[in-house]
């Protein structure tokens, strides 16, 4: 049994989904762990992680539009507004998605399905540099 | 420390929740691992996993009705529609729930609470055969 | 490689968020595991776990208000109502958040970002005693 960990830096340029599947796969290969799990963990409260359909970009477009409607800006009851209109919605969108994703590893690679990709979901408008900790545990 | 992994096949016959608790428990028993975690991972983007109340079927009925309202079909801004009206909602419902669930193992069994069950949440109308990877890590 | 597990008891006094970050950190320290993951798992279907902004209490206030609106009580189609108006919404709010959170461990401590805290999210009005299983796996 072994543990292998690396930190990824992801640059974002506004709200949207940024695929990191290949970066995570590279850490799994580097670990030489052939069976176990990989935990992807993002160290922020205004972006999040999702596993999403990665073939047709319109699926992500529709997802992003859906979240803009599900969590509107400028709700009259919002008190946490000092950092801008996209601040409080970013925390809510994070809570409704995930801070960590865990993917099975077998035969030396992540067991993602054909259409599954791992994405960082950025909820802020301004550019950010995001830190993602990738931890492989197994044998 | 050891890793034990099996793939479950789950047949679905339309939208709804399908309990897989006993199938996952069987993999945990088969692993002979007495302490650690079990990661349940579904390899699809149009169904998902949830842990839900497993005693009263009306709780799942209400949950399913809620999701039908939370993520309506035929939104005018949807572009990802070539596979039918239930396609894009299925991806959104998946993102709002989970691709993986992780459950603690102690004393040789999953530490689920009295009313907790693990369910595959099918979001498509047509029958599907779904693959679920169960990975037990521990000692 | 090792596994270390402890059960936390969390007393809640109505709907809201209850921080457990320091309790989880204490289990990680106690484990003496320096690299791996910690899985926090709540054994109930009417409360859940979230990782949330932990500096400004208004962020959690707004989050709680948002969930009250997202999942209203007394929907006409609800059938699972015998335990009160907050029963079915509590299951839905649980499904929309998480039963487990997994956090990376490196250099002997959880790799939480500056503003990240771990919270039990209580969805019932009445006081409850909640059980949270903390499982550390690593080396």
Coordinates of C-alpha atoms in Angstrom, one line a residue:
Chain A
X1 CA 0.0 0.0 0.0
X2 CA 1.2 3.5 -0.8
X3 CA 0.1 7.1 -0.9
X4 CA 1.1 9.5 -3.7
X5 CA 0.1 13.2 -3.6
X6 CA 0.5 16.2 -5.9
X7 CA -0.9 19.7 -6.1
X8 CA -2.2 21.0 -9.4
X9 CA -2.5 24.6 -10.2
X10 CA -5.5 25.5 -12.4
X11 CA -5.8 29.0 -13.9
X12 CA -9.4 30.1 -14.5
X13 CA -10.6 33.1 -16.5
X14 CA -14.1 33.6 -15.3
X15 CA -17.2 31.4 -14.6
X16 CA -17.3 28.1 -16.3
X17 CA -16.0 24.5 -16.4
X18 CA -12.3 23.6 -16.9
X19 CA -11.4 20.1 -17.6
X20 CA -8.6 18.5 -15.5
X21 CA -9.1 14.8 -16.3
X22 CA -5.7 14.4 -18.1
X23 CA -3.9 16.2 -15.2
X24 CA -5.4 13.9 -12.7
X25 CA -4.7 10.8 -14.9
X26 CA -1.0 11.9 -15.1
X27 CA -0.8 11.9 -11.3
X28 CA -2.3 8.4 -11.1
X29 CA 0.2 7.2 -13.7
X30 CA 3.1 8.9 -11.8
X31 CA 2.0 7.1 -8.6
X32 CA 2.4 3.7 -10.1
X33 CA -0.5 2.6 -8.0
X34 CA -2.6 0.1 -9.9
X35 CA -5.6 -0.5 -7.6
X36 CA -7.3 1.9 -5.1
X37 CA -8.8 5.4 -5.3
X38 CA -7.8 8.9 -6.3
X39 CA -9.3 11.8 -4.3
X40 CA -9.4 15.1 -6.0
X41 CA -9.8 18.0 -3.5
X42 CA -10.1 21.7 -4.3
X43 CA -8.9 24.1 -1.6
X44 CA -11.4 26.9 -2.2
X45 CA -15.0 27.9 -1.3
X46 CA -15.9 29.8 -4.5
X47 CA -15.2 27.1 -7.0
X48 CA -15.9 23.3 -6.9
X49 CA -15.4 20.0 -8.7
X50 CA -17.8 18.0 -10.9
X51 CA -17.7 14.9 -13.0
X52 CA -19.6 15.8 -16.2
X53 CA -20.3 14.7 -19.8
X54 CA -17.0 15.6 -21.6
X55 CA -17.9 15.0 -25.3
X56 CA -20.4 17.7 -26.3
X57 CA -19.6 21.2 -25.1
X58 CA -23.2 22.2 -25.3
X59 CA -23.9 20.0 -22.3
X60 CA -21.6 22.1 -20.2
X61 CA -23.0 25.3 -21.7
X62 CA -26.5 24.2 -20.6
X63 CA -25.3 23.2 -17.2
X64 CA -23.7 26.6 -16.6
X65 CA -26.8 28.4 -17.7
X66 CA -28.9 26.2 -15.4
X67 CA -26.7 27.1 -12.4
X68 CA -27.0 30.8 -13.2
X69 CA -30.8 30.4 -12.9
X70 CA -30.7 28.1 -9.9
X71 CA -28.6 30.4 -7.8
X72 CA -29.4 34.0 -8.8
X73 CA -27.2 37.0 -7.9
X74 CA -28.6 39.9 -5.8
X75 CA -31.2 38.0 -3.8
X76 CA -32.7 40.6 -1.4
X77 CA -31.9 38.5 1.7
X78 CA -28.2 38.1 0.9
X79 CA -26.0 39.7 3.6
X80 CA -22.6 38.3 2.4
X81 CA -22.1 40.8 -0.5
X82 CA -19.0 42.8 0.3
X83 CA -16.9 40.9 -2.4
X84 CA -19.4 41.5 -5.2
X85 CA -22.6 40.0 -6.6
X86 CA -21.0 36.7 -7.6
X87 CA -19.5 36.0 -4.2
X88 CA -22.5 34.5 -2.2
X89 CA -23.8 32.6 -5.3
X90 CA -20.3 31.1 -5.7
X91 CA -20.5 29.6 -2.2
X92 CA -23.9 28.2 -2.8
X93 CA -23.0 26.7 -6.1
X94 CA -20.0 25.1 -4.4
X95 CA -22.2 23.6 -1.7
X96 CA -24.5 22.2 -4.4
X97 CA -21.6 20.5 -6.2
X98 CA -18.5 19.1 -4.6
X99 CA -15.2 20.0 -3.0
X100 CA -13.9 16.5 -3.6
X101 CA -14.4 13.8 -6.2
X102 CA -13.3 10.2 -5.6
X103 CA -12.6 8.0 -8.6
X104 CA -11.8 4.2 -8.6
X105 CA -8.5 3.0 -9.9
X106 CA -8.1 -0.5 -11.4
X107 CA -5.6 -2.0 -13.8
X108 CA -3.4 1.2 -13.3
X109 CA -5.9 3.7 -14.5
X110 CA -9.0 5.7 -13.4
X111 CA -12.2 3.8 -14.0
X112 CA -14.0 6.7 -15.6
X113 CA -16.8 5.9 -18.0
X114 CA -16.6 6.7 -21.7
X115 CA -18.2 10.2 -21.4
X116 CA -17.0 11.2 -17.9
X117 CA -14.5 14.0 -17.4
X118 CA -13.4 15.7 -14.2
X119 CA -13.9 19.5 -14.2
X120 CA -13.1 22.4 -12.0
X121 CA -16.3 24.5 -11.9
X122 CA -15.3 28.2 -11.5
X123 CA -18.0 30.4 -9.9
X124 CA -16.2 33.7 -9.9
X125 CA -16.0 36.2 -12.8
X126 CA -12.4 37.4 -12.1
X127 CA -9.4 35.2 -13.1
X128 CA -8.1 32.9 -10.3
X129 CA -5.3 30.5 -9.7
X130 CA -6.9 27.4 -8.0
X131 CA -5.1 24.7 -6.1
X132 CA -6.3 21.1 -6.4
X133 CA -4.8 18.4 -4.2
X134 CA -4.7 14.9 -5.9
X135 CA -4.2 12.0 -3.5
X136 CA -3.8 8.4 -4.8
X137 CA -4.2 5.7 -2.2
X138 CA -3.8 2.0 -3.0
X139 CA -1.3 -0.7 -4.0
Chain B
X1 CA -3.7 -3.0 4.1
X2 CA -5.5 -4.3 1.0
X3 CA -7.6 -3.2 -1.9
X4 CA -10.6 -5.2 -3.1
X5 CA -12.6 -4.2 -6.2
X6 CA -15.7 -5.5 -8.0
X7 CA -18.0 -4.2 -10.7
X8 CA -21.8 -4.4 -10.2
X9 CA -24.2 -4.4 -13.1
X10 CA -27.5 -2.6 -12.3
X11 CA -30.4 -2.9 -14.7
X12 CA -32.8 0.1 -14.6
X13 CA -36.2 0.4 -16.2
X14 CA -36.8 4.1 -16.3
X15 CA -36.4 7.1 -14.0
X16 CA -36.2 6.3 -10.3
X17 CA -34.2 5.1 -7.4
X18 CA -32.8 1.5 -7.3
X19 CA -31.4 0.2 -4.0
X20 CA -27.9 -1.4 -4.2
X21 CA -27.1 -1.4 -0.4
X22 CA -27.0 -5.2 -0.1
X23 CA -24.9 -5.6 -3.3
X24 CA -22.3 -3.2 -1.9
X25 CA -22.4 -4.9 1.5
X26 CA -21.7 -8.2 -0.2
X27 CA -18.5 -6.8 -1.8
X28 CA -17.4 -5.5 1.6
X29 CA -17.9 -8.9 3.2
X30 CA -16.1 -10.6 0.2
X31 CA -13.2 -8.3 0.7
X32 CA -12.6 -9.5 4.3
X33 CA -11.5 -5.9 5.1
X34 CA -12.7 -4.9 8.6
X35 CA -11.7 -1.3 8.8
X36 CA -11.4 1.4 6.1
X37 CA -13.7 2.8 3.5
X38 CA -15.8 1.6 0.5
X39 CA -16.0 3.9 -2.5
X40 CA -19.0 3.3 -4.8
X41 CA -18.5 4.9 -8.2
X42 CA -20.9 4.9 -11.1
X43 CA -19.4 5.1 -14.6
X44 CA -22.2 7.2 -16.3
X45 CA -23.2 10.8 -16.7
X46 CA -27.0 10.3 -16.9
X47 CA -27.5 8.5 -13.6
X48 CA -26.0 9.0 -10.2
X49 CA -25.7 7.8 -6.6
X50 CA -27.4 8.9 -3.5
X51 CA -27.6 7.8 0.1
X52 CA -31.3 8.1 1.0
X53 CA -34.0 7.1 3.6
X54 CA -34.6 3.4 2.8
X55 CA -37.6 2.6 5.0
X56 CA -40.6 4.5 3.7
X57 CA -41.0 4.3 -0.1
X58 CA -43.0 7.6 -0.1
X59 CA -39.8 9.5 0.8
X60 CA -38.2 8.4 -2.5
X61 CA -41.4 9.1 -4.4
X62 CA -41.4 12.7 -3.0
X63 CA -37.6 13.0 -3.8
X64 CA -38.2 11.9 -7.4
X65 CA -41.1 14.4 -7.8
X66 CA -38.9 17.1 -6.4
X67 CA -36.1 16.5 -8.9
X68 CA -38.6 16.5 -11.8
X69 CA -39.6 20.0 -10.7
X70 CA -36.1 21.3 -9.8
X71 CA -34.7 20.3 -13.2
X72 CA -37.5 20.7 -15.8
X73 CA -37.3 19.3 -19.3
X74 CA -37.5 21.4 -22.5
X75 CA -35.9 24.6 -21.0
X76 CA -35.8 27.1 -23.9
X77 CA -32.0 27.7 -23.4
X78 CA -31.1 24.0 -23.6
X79 CA -28.9 23.2 -26.7
X80 CA -27.9 19.6 -25.8
X81 CA -31.2 18.1 -26.9
X82 CA -30.3 15.6 -29.6
X83 CA -30.8 12.5 -27.4
X84 CA -34.3 13.6 -26.2
X85 CA -35.9 15.8 -23.6
X86 CA -34.6 13.7 -20.6
X87 CA -31.0 13.9 -21.7
X88 CA -29.8 17.4 -20.5
X89 CA -31.9 17.2 -17.3
X90 CA -30.2 13.8 -16.6
X91 CA -26.7 15.4 -16.6
X92 CA -27.8 18.3 -14.4
X93 CA -29.5 15.9 -11.9
X94 CA -26.3 13.9 -11.9
X95 CA -24.2 17.0 -11.1
X96 CA -26.6 17.9 -8.3
X97 CA -26.2 14.5 -6.7
X98 CA -23.1 12.3 -6.8
X99 CA -21.0 10.1 -9.0
X100 CA -19.3 8.5 -5.9
X101 CA -20.4 7.8 -2.4
X102 CA -17.8 6.8 0.3
X103 CA -19.0 4.9 3.3
X104 CA -16.9 4.1 6.5
X105 CA -16.2 0.4 7.3
X106 CA -15.6 -0.7 10.9
X107 CA -15.9 -4.0 12.6
X108 CA -16.2 -5.7 9.2
X109 CA -19.3 -3.8 7.9
X110 CA -20.4 -0.6 6.4
X111 CA -21.3 2.0 9.1
X112 CA -24.6 3.0 7.6
X113 CA -27.1 4.5 10.0
X114 CA -30.4 2.7 10.6
X115 CA -32.3 4.4 7.8
X116 CA -29.5 4.9 5.3
X117 CA -29.6 3.0 2.0
X118 CA -27.4 3.4 -1.1
X119 CA -29.3 4.0 -4.3
X120 CA -28.6 4.3 -8.0
X121 CA -30.6 7.3 -9.2
X122 CA -31.6 6.7 -12.8
X123 CA -32.4 9.9 -14.7
X124 CA -33.3 8.4 -18.2
X125 CA -36.6 7.0 -19.2
X126 CA -35.3 4.1 -21.4
X127 CA -34.0 0.9 -19.7
X128 CA -30.2 0.9 -19.1
X129 CA -27.6 -1.4 -17.8
X130 CA -25.4 0.6 -15.4
X131 CA -21.9 -0.2 -14.2
X132 CA -20.9 0.6 -10.6
X133 CA -17.3 0.1 -9.4
X134 CA -17.1 -0.8 -5.7
X135 CA -13.6 -0.4 -4.2
X136 CA -12.8 -1.4 -0.6
X137 CA -9.6 0.0 0.9
X138 CA -8.4 -0.8 4.4
X139 CA -7.0 -3.5 6.6
Chain C
X1 CA -0.4 2.0 5.9
X2 CA -2.9 2.3 8.6
X3 CA -6.6 3.0 9.4
X4 CA -7.7 5.0 12.4
X5 CA -11.4 5.6 13.1
X6 CA -13.4 7.5 15.7
X7 CA -17.0 8.4 16.2
X8 CA -17.9 12.0 17.0
X9 CA -21.2 13.0 18.7
X10 CA -22.6 16.3 17.6
X11 CA -25.5 17.9 19.5
X12 CA -27.7 20.2 17.3
X13 CA -30.4 22.6 18.5
X14 CA -32.4 23.2 15.3
X15 CA -31.8 23.9 11.7
X16 CA -28.4 25.4 10.8
X17 CA -24.7 24.7 10.3
X18 CA -22.4 23.4 13.1
X19 CA -18.7 23.5 12.6
X20 CA -16.8 20.3 13.3
X21 CA -13.4 21.1 11.7
X22 CA -11.4 21.1 14.9
X23 CA -13.0 17.8 16.0
X24 CA -12.0 16.2 12.7
X25 CA -8.5 17.7 12.9
X26 CA -8.1 16.2 16.4
X27 CA -8.9 12.7 15.0
X28 CA -6.3 13.2 12.2
X29 CA -3.6 14.2 14.8
X30 CA -4.6 11.3 17.0
X31 CA -4.1 8.9 14.1
X32 CA -0.5 9.9 13.5
X33 CA -1.1 9.4 9.8
X34 CA 0.8 12.0 7.8
X35 CA -0.3 11.3 4.3
X36 CA -3.6 10.0 2.9
X37 CA -7.3 11.0 3.3
X38 CA -9.8 11.5 6.0
X39 CA -13.4 10.5 5.3
X40 CA -16.1 12.2 7.4
X41 CA -19.4 10.2 7.3
X42 CA -22.7 11.2 8.9
X43 CA -25.0 8.3 9.9
X44 CA -28.4 10.1 9.3
X45 CA -30.8 11.0 6.5
X46 CA -32.1 14.3 7.9
X47 CA -28.8 16.1 8.3
X48 CA -25.7 16.2 6.1
X49 CA -22.2 17.5 5.7
X50 CA -20.8 20.4 3.8
X51 CA -17.5 22.2 3.4
X52 CA -18.2 25.9 3.6
X53 CA -16.7 29.4 4.0
X54 CA -15.9 29.5 7.8
X55 CA -14.8 33.1 8.3
X56 CA -17.9 35.3 7.8
X57 CA -21.1 34.0 9.6
X58 CA -23.3 35.9 7.1
X59 CA -22.2 33.5 4.4
X60 CA -23.7 30.6 6.3
X61 CA -26.8 32.7 7.1
X62 CA -27.4 33.3 3.4
X63 CA -26.8 29.7 2.6
X64 CA -29.4 28.5 5.2
X65 CA -31.9 31.0 3.8
X66 CA -31.2 29.8 0.3
X67 CA -31.9 26.2 1.2
X68 CA -35.2 27.2 3.0
X69 CA -36.3 28.6 -0.4
X70 CA -34.8 25.9 -2.6
X71 CA -36.6 23.1 -0.7
X72 CA -39.9 24.5 0.7
X73 CA -42.0 22.7 3.3
X74 CA -45.6 21.6 2.7
X75 CA -45.4 21.0 -1.1
X76 CA -48.8 19.6 -2.2
X77 CA -47.3 16.5 -3.7
X78 CA -45.4 15.4 -0.6
X79 CA -46.6 12.1 0.8
X80 CA -43.8 11.5 3.4
X81 CA -45.2 13.9 6.0
X82 CA -46.0 11.9 9.1
X83 CA -43.0 13.2 11.0
X84 CA -43.8 16.9 10.4
X85 CA -43.3 19.6 7.8
X86 CA -39.5 19.6 8.1
X87 CA -39.1 15.8 7.5
X88 CA -39.3 15.5 3.8
X89 CA -37.4 18.7 3.1
X90 CA -34.6 17.4 5.4
X91 CA -34.1 14.3 3.2
X92 CA -34.1 16.4 0.0
X93 CA -31.6 18.9 1.5
X94 CA -29.4 15.9 2.6
X95 CA -29.5 14.5 -1.0
X96 CA -28.5 17.9 -2.4
X97 CA -25.5 18.2 -0.1
X98 CA -23.4 15.2 1.2
X99 CA -23.4 12.3 3.6
X100 CA -19.6 12.1 3.4
X101 CA -16.8 14.6 2.8
X102 CA -13.3 13.4 1.9
X103 CA -10.3 15.7 2.7
X104 CA -6.7 15.2 1.7
X105 CA -4.0 14.8 4.4
X106 CA -0.4 15.8 3.8
X107 CA 2.4 16.7 6.1
X108 CA 0.3 15.4 9.0
X109 CA -2.7 17.7 8.6
X110 CA -5.8 18.2 6.6
X111 CA -5.2 20.2 3.4
X112 CA -8.1 22.6 3.9
X113 CA -7.8 25.9 2.2
X114 CA -7.7 29.1 4.2
X115 CA -11.5 29.7 4.3
X116 CA -12.7 26.1 4.3
X117 CA -14.5 24.6 7.3
X118 CA -16.3 21.3 7.7
X119 CA -19.9 21.7 9.0
X120 CA -22.7 19.4 10.0
X121 CA -25.8 20.8 8.3
X122 CA -28.8 20.1 10.5
X123 CA -32.1 20.1 8.6
X124 CA -34.5 19.3 11.5
X125 CA -36.0 21.8 13.9
X126 CA -35.9 19.6 17.1
X127 CA -32.6 19.0 18.9
X128 CA -30.7 15.9 17.8
X129 CA -27.6 14.0 18.8
X130 CA -25.8 13.2 15.5
X131 CA -23.1 10.5 14.9
X132 CA -20.2 11.3 12.6
X133 CA -17.7 8.5 11.7
X134 CA -14.2 9.9 11.0
X135 CA -11.9 7.4 9.2
X136 CA -8.3 8.2 8.4
X137 CA -6.5 6.0 5.9
X138 CA -2.9 6.5 4.9
X139 CA 0.7 6.1 6.1

